[in-house]
PDB file of C-alpha atoms in Angstrom:
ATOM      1  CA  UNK A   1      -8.673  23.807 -12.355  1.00  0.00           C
ATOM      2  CA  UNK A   2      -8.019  20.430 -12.028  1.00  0.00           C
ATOM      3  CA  UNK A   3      -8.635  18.362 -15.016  1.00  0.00           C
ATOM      4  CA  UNK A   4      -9.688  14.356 -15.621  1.00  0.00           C
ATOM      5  CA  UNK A   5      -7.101  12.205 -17.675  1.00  0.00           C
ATOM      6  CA  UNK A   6      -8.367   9.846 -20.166  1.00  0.00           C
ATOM      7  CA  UNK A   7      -7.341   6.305 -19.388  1.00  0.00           C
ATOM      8  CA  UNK A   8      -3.640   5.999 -20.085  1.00  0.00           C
ATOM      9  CA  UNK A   9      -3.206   9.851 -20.604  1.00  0.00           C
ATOM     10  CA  UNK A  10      -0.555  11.203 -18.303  1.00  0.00           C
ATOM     11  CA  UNK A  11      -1.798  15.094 -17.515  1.00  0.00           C
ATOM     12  CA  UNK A  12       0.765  18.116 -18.143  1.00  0.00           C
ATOM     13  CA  UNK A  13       2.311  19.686 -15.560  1.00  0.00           C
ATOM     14  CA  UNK A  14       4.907  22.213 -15.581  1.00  0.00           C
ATOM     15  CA  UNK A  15       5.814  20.943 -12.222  1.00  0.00           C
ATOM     16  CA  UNK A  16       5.773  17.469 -13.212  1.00  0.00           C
ATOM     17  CA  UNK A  17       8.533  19.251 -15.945  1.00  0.00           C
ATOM     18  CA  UNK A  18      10.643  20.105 -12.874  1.00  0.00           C
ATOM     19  CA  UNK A  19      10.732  17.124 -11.223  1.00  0.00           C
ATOM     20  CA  UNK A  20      11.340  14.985 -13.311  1.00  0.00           C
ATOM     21  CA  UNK A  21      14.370  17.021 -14.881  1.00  0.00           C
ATOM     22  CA  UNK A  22      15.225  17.202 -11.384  1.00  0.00           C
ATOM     23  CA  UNK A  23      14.839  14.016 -10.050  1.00  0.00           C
ATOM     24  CA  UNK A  24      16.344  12.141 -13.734  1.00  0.00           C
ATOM     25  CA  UNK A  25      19.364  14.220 -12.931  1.00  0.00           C
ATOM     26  CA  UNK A  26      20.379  13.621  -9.029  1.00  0.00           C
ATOM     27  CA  UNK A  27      19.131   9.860  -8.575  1.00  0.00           C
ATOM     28  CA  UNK A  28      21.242   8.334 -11.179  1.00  0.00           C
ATOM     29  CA  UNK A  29      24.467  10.361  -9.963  1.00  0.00           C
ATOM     30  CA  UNK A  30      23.837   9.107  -6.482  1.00  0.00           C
ATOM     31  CA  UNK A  31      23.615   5.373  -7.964  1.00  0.00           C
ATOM     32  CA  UNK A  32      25.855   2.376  -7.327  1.00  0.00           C
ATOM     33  CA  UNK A  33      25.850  -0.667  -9.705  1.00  0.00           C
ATOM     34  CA  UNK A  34      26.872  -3.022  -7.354  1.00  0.00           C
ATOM     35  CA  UNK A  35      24.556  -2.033  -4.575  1.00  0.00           C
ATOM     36  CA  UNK A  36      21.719  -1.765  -7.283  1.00  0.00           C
ATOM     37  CA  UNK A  37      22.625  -5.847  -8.204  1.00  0.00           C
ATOM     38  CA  UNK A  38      21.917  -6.661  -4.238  1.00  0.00           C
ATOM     39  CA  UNK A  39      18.685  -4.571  -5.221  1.00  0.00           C
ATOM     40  CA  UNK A  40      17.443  -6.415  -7.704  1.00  0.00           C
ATOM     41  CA  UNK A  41      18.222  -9.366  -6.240  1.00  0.00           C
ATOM     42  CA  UNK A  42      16.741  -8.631  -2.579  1.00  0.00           C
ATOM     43  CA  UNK A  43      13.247  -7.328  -4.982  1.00  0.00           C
ATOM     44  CA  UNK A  44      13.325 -11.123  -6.847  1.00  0.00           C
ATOM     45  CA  UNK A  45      14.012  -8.719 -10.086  1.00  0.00           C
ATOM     46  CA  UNK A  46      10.897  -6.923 -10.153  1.00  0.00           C
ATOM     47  CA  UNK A  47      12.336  -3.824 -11.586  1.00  0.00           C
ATOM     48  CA  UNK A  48      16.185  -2.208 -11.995  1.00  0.00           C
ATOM     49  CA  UNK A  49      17.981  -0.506  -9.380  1.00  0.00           C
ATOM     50  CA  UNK A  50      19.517   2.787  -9.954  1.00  0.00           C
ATOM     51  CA  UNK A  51      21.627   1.669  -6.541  1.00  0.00           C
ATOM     52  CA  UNK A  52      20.594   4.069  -4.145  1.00  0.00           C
ATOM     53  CA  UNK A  53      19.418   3.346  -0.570  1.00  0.00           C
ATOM     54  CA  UNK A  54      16.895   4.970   0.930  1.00  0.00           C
ATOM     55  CA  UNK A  55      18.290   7.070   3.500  1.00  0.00           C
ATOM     56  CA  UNK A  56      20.476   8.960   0.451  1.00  0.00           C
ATOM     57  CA  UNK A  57      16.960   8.486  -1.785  1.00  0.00           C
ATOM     58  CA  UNK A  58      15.250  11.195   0.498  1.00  0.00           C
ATOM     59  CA  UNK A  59      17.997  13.439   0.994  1.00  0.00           C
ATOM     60  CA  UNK A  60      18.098  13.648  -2.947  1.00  0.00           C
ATOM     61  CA  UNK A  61      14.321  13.883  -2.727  1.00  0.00           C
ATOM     62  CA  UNK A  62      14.170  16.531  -0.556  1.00  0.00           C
ATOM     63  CA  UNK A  63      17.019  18.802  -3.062  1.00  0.00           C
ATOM     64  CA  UNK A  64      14.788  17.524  -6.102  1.00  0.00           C
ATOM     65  CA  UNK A  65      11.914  18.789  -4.716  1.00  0.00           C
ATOM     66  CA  UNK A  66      13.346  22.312  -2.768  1.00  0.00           C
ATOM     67  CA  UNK A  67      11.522  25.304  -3.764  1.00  0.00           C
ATOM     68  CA  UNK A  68       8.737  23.690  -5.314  1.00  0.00           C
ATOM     69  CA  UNK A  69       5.118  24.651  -4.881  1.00  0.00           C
ATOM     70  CA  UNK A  70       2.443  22.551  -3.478  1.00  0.00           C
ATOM     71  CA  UNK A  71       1.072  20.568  -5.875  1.00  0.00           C
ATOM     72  CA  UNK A  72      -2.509  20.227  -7.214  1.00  0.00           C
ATOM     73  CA  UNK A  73      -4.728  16.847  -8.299  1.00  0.00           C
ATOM     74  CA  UNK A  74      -3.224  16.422 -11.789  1.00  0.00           C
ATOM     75  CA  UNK A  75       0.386  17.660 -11.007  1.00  0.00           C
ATOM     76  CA  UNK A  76       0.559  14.286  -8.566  1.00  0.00           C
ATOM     77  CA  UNK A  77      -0.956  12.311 -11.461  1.00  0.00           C
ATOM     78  CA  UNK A  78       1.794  13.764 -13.743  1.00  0.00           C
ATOM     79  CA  UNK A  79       4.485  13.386 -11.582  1.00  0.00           C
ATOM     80  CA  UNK A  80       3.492   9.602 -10.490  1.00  0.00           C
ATOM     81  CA  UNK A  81       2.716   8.218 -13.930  1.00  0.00           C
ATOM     82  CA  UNK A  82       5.950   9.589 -15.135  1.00  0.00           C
ATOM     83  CA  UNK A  83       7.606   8.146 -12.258  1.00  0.00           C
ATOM     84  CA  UNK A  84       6.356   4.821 -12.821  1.00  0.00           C
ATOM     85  CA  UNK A  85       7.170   4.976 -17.176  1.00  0.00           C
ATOM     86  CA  UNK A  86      10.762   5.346 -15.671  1.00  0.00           C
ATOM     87  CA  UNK A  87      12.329   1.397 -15.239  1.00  0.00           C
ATOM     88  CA  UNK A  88      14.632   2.032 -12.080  1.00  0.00           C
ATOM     89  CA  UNK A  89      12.608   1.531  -8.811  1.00  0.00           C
ATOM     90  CA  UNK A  90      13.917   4.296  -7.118  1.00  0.00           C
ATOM     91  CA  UNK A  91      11.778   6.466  -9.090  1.00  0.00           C
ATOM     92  CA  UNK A  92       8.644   4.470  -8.708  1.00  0.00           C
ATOM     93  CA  UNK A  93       9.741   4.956  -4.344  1.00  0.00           C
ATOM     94  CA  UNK A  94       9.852   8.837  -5.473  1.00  0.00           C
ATOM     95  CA  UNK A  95       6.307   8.694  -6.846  1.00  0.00           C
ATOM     96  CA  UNK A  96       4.805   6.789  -3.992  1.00  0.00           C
ATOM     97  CA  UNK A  97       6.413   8.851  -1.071  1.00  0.00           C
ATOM     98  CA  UNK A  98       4.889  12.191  -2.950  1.00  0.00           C
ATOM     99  CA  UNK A  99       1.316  10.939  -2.967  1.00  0.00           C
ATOM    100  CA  UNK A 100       1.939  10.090   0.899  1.00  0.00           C
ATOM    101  CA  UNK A 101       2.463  13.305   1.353  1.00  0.00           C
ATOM    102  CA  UNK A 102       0.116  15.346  -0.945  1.00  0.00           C
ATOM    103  CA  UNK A 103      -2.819  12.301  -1.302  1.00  0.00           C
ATOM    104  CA  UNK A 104      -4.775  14.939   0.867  1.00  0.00           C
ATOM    105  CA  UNK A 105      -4.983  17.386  -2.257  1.00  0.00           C
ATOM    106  CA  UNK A 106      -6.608  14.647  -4.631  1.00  0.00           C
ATOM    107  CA  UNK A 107      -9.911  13.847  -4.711  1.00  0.00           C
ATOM    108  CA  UNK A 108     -11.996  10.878  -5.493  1.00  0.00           C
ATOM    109  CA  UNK A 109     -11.089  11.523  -9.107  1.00  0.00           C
ATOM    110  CA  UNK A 110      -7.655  10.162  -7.829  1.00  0.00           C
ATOM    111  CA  UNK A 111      -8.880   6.601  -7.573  1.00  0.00           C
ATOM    112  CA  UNK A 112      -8.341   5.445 -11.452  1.00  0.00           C
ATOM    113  CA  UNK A 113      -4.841   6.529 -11.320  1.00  0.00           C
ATOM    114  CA  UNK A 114      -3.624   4.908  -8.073  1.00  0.00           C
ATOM    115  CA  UNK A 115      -5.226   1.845  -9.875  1.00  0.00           C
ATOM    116  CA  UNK A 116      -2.795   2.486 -12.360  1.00  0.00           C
ATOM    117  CA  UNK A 117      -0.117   2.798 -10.375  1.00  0.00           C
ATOM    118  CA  UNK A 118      -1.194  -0.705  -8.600  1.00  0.00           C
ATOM    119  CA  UNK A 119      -0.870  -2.287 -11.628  1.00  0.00           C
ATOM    120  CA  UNK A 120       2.063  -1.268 -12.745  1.00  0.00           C
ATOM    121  CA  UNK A 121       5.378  -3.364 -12.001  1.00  0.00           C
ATOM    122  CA  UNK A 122       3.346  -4.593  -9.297  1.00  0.00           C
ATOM    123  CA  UNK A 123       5.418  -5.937  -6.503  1.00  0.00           C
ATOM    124  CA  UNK A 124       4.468  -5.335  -2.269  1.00  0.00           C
ATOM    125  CA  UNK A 125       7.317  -2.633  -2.020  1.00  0.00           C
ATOM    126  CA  UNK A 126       5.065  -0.287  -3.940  1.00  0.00           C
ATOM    127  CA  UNK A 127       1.739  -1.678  -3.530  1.00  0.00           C
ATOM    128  CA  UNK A 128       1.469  -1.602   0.053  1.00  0.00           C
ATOM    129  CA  UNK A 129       2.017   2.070   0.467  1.00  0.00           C
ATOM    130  CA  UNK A 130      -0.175   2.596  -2.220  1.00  0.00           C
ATOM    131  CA  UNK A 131      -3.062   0.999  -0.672  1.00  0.00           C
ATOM    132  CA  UNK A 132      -2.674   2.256   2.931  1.00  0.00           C
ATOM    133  CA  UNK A 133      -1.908   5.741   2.383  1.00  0.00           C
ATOM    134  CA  UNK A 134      -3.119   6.752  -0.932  1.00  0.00           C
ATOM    135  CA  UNK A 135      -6.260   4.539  -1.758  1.00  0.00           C
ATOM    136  CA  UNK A 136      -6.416   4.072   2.000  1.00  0.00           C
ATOM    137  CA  UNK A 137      -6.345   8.259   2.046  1.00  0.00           C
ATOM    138  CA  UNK A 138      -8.930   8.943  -0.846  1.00  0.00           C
ATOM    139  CA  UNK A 139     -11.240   6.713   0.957  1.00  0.00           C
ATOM    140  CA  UNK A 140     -11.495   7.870   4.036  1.00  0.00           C
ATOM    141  CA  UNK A 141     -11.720  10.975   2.717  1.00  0.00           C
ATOM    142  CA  UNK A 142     -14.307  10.286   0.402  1.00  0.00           C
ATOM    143  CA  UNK A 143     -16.207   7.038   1.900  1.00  0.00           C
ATOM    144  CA  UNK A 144     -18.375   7.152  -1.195  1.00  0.00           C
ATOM    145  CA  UNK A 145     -15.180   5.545  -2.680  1.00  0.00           C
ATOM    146  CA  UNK A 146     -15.779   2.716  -0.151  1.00  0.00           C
ATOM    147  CA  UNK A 147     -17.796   0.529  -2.561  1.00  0.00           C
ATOM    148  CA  UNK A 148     -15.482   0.657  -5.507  1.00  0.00           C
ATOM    149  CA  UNK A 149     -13.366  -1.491  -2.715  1.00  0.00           C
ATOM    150  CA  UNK A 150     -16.164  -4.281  -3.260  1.00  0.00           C
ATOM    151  CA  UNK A 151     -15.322  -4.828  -6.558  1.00  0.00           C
ATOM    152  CA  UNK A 152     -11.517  -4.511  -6.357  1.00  0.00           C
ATOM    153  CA  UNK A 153     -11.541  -7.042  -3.822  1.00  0.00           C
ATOM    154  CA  UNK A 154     -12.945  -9.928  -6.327  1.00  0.00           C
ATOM    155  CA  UNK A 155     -10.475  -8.686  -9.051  1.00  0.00           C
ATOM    156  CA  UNK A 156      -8.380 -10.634 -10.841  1.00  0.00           C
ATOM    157  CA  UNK A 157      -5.395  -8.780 -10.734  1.00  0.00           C
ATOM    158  CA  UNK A 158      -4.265 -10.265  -7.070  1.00  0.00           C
ATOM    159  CA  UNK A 159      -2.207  -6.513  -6.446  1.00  0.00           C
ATOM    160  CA  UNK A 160      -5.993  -4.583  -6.657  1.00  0.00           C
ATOM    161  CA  UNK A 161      -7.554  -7.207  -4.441  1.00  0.00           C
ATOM    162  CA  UNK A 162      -4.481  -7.282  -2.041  1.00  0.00           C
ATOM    163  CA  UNK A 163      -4.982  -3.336  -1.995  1.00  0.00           C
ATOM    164  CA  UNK A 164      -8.599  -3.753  -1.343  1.00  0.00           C
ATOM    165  CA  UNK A 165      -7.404  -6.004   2.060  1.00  0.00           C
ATOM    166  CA  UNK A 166      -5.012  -3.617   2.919  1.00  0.00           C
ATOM    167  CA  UNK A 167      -6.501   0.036   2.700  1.00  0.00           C
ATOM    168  CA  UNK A 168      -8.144   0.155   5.657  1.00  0.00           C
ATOM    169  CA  UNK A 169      -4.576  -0.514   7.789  1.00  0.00           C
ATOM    170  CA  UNK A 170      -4.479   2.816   9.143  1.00  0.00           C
ATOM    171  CA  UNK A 171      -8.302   3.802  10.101  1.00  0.00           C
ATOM    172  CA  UNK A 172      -8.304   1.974  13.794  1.00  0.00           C
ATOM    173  CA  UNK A 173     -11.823   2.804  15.139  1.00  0.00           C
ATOM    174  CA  UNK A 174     -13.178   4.262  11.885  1.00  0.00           C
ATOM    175  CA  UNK A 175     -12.533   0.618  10.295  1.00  0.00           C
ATOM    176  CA  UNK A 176     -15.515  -0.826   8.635  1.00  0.00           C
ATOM    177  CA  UNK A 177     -15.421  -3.697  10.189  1.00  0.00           C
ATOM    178  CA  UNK A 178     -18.162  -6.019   8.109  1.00  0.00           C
ATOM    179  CA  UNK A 179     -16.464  -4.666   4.692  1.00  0.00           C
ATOM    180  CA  UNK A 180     -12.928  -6.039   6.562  1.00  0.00           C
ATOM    181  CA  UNK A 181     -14.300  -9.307   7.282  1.00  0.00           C
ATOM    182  CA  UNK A 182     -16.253  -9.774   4.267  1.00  0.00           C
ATOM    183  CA  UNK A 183     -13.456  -9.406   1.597  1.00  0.00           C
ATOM    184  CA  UNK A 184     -11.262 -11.488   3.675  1.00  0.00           C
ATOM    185  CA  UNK A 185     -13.875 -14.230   3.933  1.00  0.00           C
ATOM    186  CA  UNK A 186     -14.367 -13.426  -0.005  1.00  0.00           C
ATOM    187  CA  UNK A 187     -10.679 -14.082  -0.689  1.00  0.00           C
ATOM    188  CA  UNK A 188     -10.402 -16.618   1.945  1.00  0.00           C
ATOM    189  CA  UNK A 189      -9.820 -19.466  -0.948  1.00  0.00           C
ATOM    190  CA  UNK A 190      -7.235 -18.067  -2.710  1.00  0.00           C
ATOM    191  CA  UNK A 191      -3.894 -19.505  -2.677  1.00  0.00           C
ATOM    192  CA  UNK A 192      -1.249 -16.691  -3.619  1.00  0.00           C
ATOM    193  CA  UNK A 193       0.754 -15.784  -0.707  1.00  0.00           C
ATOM    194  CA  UNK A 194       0.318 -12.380  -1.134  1.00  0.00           C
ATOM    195  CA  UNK A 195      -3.642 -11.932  -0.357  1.00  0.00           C
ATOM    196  CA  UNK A 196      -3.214 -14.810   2.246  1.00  0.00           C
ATOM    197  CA  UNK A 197      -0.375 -12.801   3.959  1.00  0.00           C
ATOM    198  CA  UNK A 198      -2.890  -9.452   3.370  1.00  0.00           C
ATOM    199  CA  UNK A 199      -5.786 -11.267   5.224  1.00  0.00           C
ATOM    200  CA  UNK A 200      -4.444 -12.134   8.236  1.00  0.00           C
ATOM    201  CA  UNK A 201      -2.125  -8.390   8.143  1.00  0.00           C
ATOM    202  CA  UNK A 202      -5.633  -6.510   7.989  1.00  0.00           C
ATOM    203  CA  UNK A 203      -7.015  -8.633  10.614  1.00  0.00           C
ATOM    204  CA  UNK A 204      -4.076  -8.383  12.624  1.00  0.00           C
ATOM    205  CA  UNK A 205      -3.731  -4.478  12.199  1.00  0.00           C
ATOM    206  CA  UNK A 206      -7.610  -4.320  13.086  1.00  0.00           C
ATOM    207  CA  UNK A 207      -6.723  -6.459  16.228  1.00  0.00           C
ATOM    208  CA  UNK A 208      -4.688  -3.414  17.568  1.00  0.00           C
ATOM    209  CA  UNK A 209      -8.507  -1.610  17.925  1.00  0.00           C
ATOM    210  CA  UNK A 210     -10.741  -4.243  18.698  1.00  0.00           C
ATOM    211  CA  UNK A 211      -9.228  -7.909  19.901  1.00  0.00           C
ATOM    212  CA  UNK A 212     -12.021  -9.330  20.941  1.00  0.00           C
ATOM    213  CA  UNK A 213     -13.848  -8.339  17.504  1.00  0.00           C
ATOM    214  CA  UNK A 214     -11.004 -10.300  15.565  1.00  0.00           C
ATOM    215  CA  UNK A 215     -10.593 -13.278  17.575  1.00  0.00           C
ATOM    216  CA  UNK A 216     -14.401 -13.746  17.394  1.00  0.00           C
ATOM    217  CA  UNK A 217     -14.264 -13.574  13.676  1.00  0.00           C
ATOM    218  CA  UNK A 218     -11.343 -16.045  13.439  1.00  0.00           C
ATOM    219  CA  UNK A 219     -12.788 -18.146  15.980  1.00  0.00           C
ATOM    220  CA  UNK A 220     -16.347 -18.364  13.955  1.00  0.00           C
ATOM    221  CA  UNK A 221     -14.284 -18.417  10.609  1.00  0.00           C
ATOM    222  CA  UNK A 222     -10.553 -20.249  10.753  1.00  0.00           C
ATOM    223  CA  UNK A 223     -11.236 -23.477   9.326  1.00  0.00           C
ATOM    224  CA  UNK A 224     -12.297 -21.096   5.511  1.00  0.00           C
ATOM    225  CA  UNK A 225      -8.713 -18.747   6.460  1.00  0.00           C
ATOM    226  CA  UNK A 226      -5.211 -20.328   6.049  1.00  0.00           C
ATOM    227  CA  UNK A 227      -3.326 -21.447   8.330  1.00  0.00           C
ATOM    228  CA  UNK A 228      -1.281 -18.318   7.624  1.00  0.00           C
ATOM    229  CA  UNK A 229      -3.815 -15.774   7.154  1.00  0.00           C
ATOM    230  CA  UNK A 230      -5.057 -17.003  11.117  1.00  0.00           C
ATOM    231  CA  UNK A 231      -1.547 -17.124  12.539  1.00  0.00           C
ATOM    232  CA  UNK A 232      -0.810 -13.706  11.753  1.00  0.00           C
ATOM    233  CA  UNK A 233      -4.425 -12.619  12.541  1.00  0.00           C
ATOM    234  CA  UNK A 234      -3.540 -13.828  16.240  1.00  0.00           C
ATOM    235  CA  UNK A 235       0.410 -12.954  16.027  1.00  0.00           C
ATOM    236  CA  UNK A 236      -0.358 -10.106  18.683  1.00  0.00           C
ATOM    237  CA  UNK A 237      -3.302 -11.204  20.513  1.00  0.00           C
ATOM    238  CA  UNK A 238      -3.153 -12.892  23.829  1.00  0.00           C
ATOM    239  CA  UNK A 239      -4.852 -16.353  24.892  1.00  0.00           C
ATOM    240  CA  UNK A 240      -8.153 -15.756  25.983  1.00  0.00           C
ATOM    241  CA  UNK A 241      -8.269 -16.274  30.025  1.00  0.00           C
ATOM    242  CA  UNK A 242      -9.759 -19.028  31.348  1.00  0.00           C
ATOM    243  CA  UNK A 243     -13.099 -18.655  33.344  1.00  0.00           C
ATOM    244  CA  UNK A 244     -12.249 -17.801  37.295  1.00  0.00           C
ATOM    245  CA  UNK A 245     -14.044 -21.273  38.451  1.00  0.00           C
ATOM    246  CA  UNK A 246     -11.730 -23.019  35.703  1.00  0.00           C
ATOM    247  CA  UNK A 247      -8.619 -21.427  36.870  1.00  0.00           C
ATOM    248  CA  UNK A 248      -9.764 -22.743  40.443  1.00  0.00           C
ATOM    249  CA  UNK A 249     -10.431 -26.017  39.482  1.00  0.00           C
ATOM    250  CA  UNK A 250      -7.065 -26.736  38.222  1.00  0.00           C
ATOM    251  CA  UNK A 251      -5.446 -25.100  41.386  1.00  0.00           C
ATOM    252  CA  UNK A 252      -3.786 -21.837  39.251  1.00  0.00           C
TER     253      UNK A 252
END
């Protein structure tokens, strides 16, 4: 039976046990000082390197986790919050990659962790697949869940409200589209990067469904989006065509 963690409680696991024995063993064999200082560097020092690139990460992953059972809800908290205590990035990739892949076995219980895990050495690398695939995952699963997006999306923390942007990136025609436009309009104003570059990403992913739906909205909207939020709204989206008499009146 799955249990609730208190905030900040990490839930035991005897699989968690496993992995992490596992996992603590193999990655820092398979690491590479040198390659982990072009890490670092590449990641603006976010977080140390063990040194180990990603092709040779899951290949390690996959021996760490052979012969392990499926996992239940608190056996992926475990396993990700004791990822994420470790201070080489590689493990926090390890953590991340498992929830892809088992976020379908958590409920909407789930969400307070993957907050957690948001917040913690918070850098796009890890955020991003956070919010696509696991908050993305619990919410689409659970659209109840949908609302606590309002309130991430006005949060201080610029990672939660750049998650908020970004979890709808893989629902195509089951986006909510007036949630989408109304937290980028909310965050329109702000000037990090990061949720400037998320605004116009969401928009631009949306685009791939419905063009004409997102070049209305930037149309009505630009002057309140940046400059860079509306260039990579558009990035994929064709001119409009000009009107047939217009197109005959200048001879095309």
């Amino acid at each position: 039976m799955t249990t609730r963690p208190m905030p900040g409680e990490v839930p035991d696991s005897v699989l968690a046990d496993v992995v992490l024995e596992r996992l603590t063993t193999l990655y820092p064999a398979a690491g590479n000082p040198f390659r982990a200082q072009e890490m670092v560097a590449y990641m603006k020092g976010v977080a140390p390197f063990l040194g180990v690139r990603t092709p040779e990460r899951r290949t390690l992953s996959r021996a760490v986790l052979d012969g392990t059972p499926r996992p239940d809800e608190d056996d992926c908290a475990a396993i990700a919050l004791r990822c994420f205590a470790l201070p080489e990035r590689e493990y926090h990739y390890f953590a991340v990659d498992y929830l892809r892949r088992h976020v379908r076995r958590c409920s909407s219980a789930f969400l307070p962790v993957a907050r957690r895990l948001v917040t913690t050495v918070s850098w796009w690398d890890t955020v991003d697949h956070l919010a696509a695939h696991v908050v993305g995952g619990l919410v689409a699963a659970d659209p109840a869940l949908a609302p606590e997006m309002d309130a991430w999306i006005d949060d201080e923390d610029l990672w939660v409200a750049r998650t908020a942007l970004l979890h709808q990136l893989r629902f195509k025609g089951d986006t909510d589209a007036d949630r989408l436009f109304d937290h980028c309009l909310r965050r329109a104003g702000h000037p990090d990067f990061f949720i400037r570059k998320a605004i116009g990403w969401s928009l631009r992913e949306y685009a791939r469904t419905a063009p004409a739906e997102v070049r209305a909205f930037v149309a009505a909207h630009g002057p309140r989006l940046s400059p860079l939020s509306v260039r990579e709204a558009l990035k994929n989206l064709a001119p409009p065509e000009d009107p047939p008499n217009r197109r005959a009146r200048m001879g095309t």
